[in-house]
Coordinates of C-alpha atoms in Angstrom, one line a residue:
M200 CA -229.1 7.4 24.7
Q201 CA -229.7 6.6 21.2
I202 CA -232.6 6.2 18.7
N203 CA -232.7 4.7 15.1
F204 CA -235.3 5.8 13.3
N205 CA -237.4 3.9 10.8
G206 CA -236.0 5.7 7.7
T207 CA -234.7 9.0 7.6
K208 CA -236.5 11.7 9.1
T209 CA -236.3 15.6 9.0
I210 CA -236.5 17.0 12.9
D211 CA -236.2 20.3 14.3
R212 CA -236.7 19.5 18.1
V213 CA -236.3 17.1 21.2
V214 CA -238.3 16.6 24.5
V215 CA -236.4 15.0 26.9
L216 CA -238.3 14.1 29.9
R217 CA -236.6 13.0 33.3
F218 CA -237.3 11.5 36.7
Q219 CA -239.6 13.5 38.9
D220 CA -238.4 14.1 42.8
N221 CA -241.8 12.7 43.4
Y222 CA -241.2 9.7 41.5
T223 CA -243.3 7.3 43.6
S224 CA -246.4 9.5 43.0
P225 CA -245.5 11.2 39.4
I226 CA -247.7 14.1 37.9
E227 CA -248.2 14.9 34.2
P228 CA -244.9 16.6 33.2
T229 CA -246.0 20.2 32.4
D230 CA -243.3 22.8 30.4
S231 CA -242.6 24.7 33.9
L232 CA -242.1 21.4 36.3
T233 CA -238.8 21.4 37.8
F234 CA -236.7 19.3 39.7
N235 CA -234.4 19.5 42.8
T236 CA -233.0 16.0 43.7
Y237 CA -233.0 13.8 41.1
G238 CA -232.5 15.2 37.0
V239 CA -230.4 15.9 34.2
T240 CA -228.9 19.5 34.6
G241 CA -226.6 19.4 31.0
F242 CA -227.0 17.0 28.2
T243 CA -226.2 17.6 23.8
V244 CA -228.4 16.3 21.3
Q245 CA -227.0 15.2 18.2
G246 CA -228.0 13.8 14.9
W247 CA -225.8 11.6 12.4
N248 CA -224.7 12.9 9.0
G249 CA -224.1 9.5 7.6
S250 CA -220.1 9.8 8.9
T251 CA -220.1 11.6 12.3
W252 CA -222.2 12.9 15.0
I253 CA -222.9 16.6 14.6
T254 CA -224.3 18.6 17.7
L255 CA -227.5 20.0 16.9
A256 CA -228.1 21.8 20.6
T257 CA -226.5 22.1 23.7
V258 CA -228.2 22.2 27.4
S259 CA -226.7 23.2 30.7
G260 CA -228.3 24.8 34.1
N261 CA -231.6 22.6 33.1
N262 CA -233.4 22.2 36.1
L263 CA -236.9 21.5 34.0
V264 CA -238.6 17.7 34.3
K265 CA -239.9 18.3 30.7
R266 CA -237.2 20.1 28.3
T267 CA -237.9 21.1 24.9
V268 CA -235.2 21.7 23.0
N269 CA -235.6 23.8 19.4
F270 CA -232.8 23.6 16.4
A271 CA -232.5 24.2 13.2
A272 CA -234.2 21.3 10.8
F273 CA -232.1 18.7 10.7
T274 CA -232.3 15.2 7.9
T275 CA -231.1 11.8 9.7
D276 CA -231.4 8.1 10.5
R277 CA -230.5 8.8 14.3
I278 CA -230.3 11.0 17.3
R279 CA -228.4 10.8 20.4
V280 CA -228.7 12.7 24.0
N281 CA -225.5 12.7 25.5
V282 CA -225.5 13.7 29.2
T283 CA -223.1 15.9 30.6
S284 CA -224.6 16.7 34.2
V285 CA -226.7 15.3 36.7
L286 CA -227.8 15.6 39.9
A287 CA -227.5 12.5 42.4
G288 CA -224.9 10.9 40.2
Y289 CA -227.4 9.0 37.9
S290 CA -228.4 10.4 34.5
R291 CA -232.5 9.3 34.7
I292 CA -234.1 10.1 31.6
V293 CA -237.6 8.8 31.1
E294 CA -238.5 9.7 27.5
I295 CA -237.4 11.2 24.7
E296 CA -239.4 12.5 21.6
A297 CA -238.4 13.8 18.2
W298 CA -240.3 16.0 16.3
G299 CA -240.0 17.9 13.1
N300 CA -242.7 19.0 10.2

């Protein structure tokens, strides 16, 4: 999933939110809410440097519905999240947030 910013931004963390197991009655996700059935267990966060994608972070073994990924500050006009492993066969990403200073 790719996000193009409105201009260049310096970011140092991304928050990725996934489907909750009880998706018909979801609750506000916390940093400790886990999933057992539906979820993205592995992914990379990449930033565009003007000519190629640079891997900023790699996540594996994830079981958190809301996963915050920190990395060294990176200036870019776009990012992407590449899903590398999932439960139940689908990559169910609900929201991606990019943050910086």
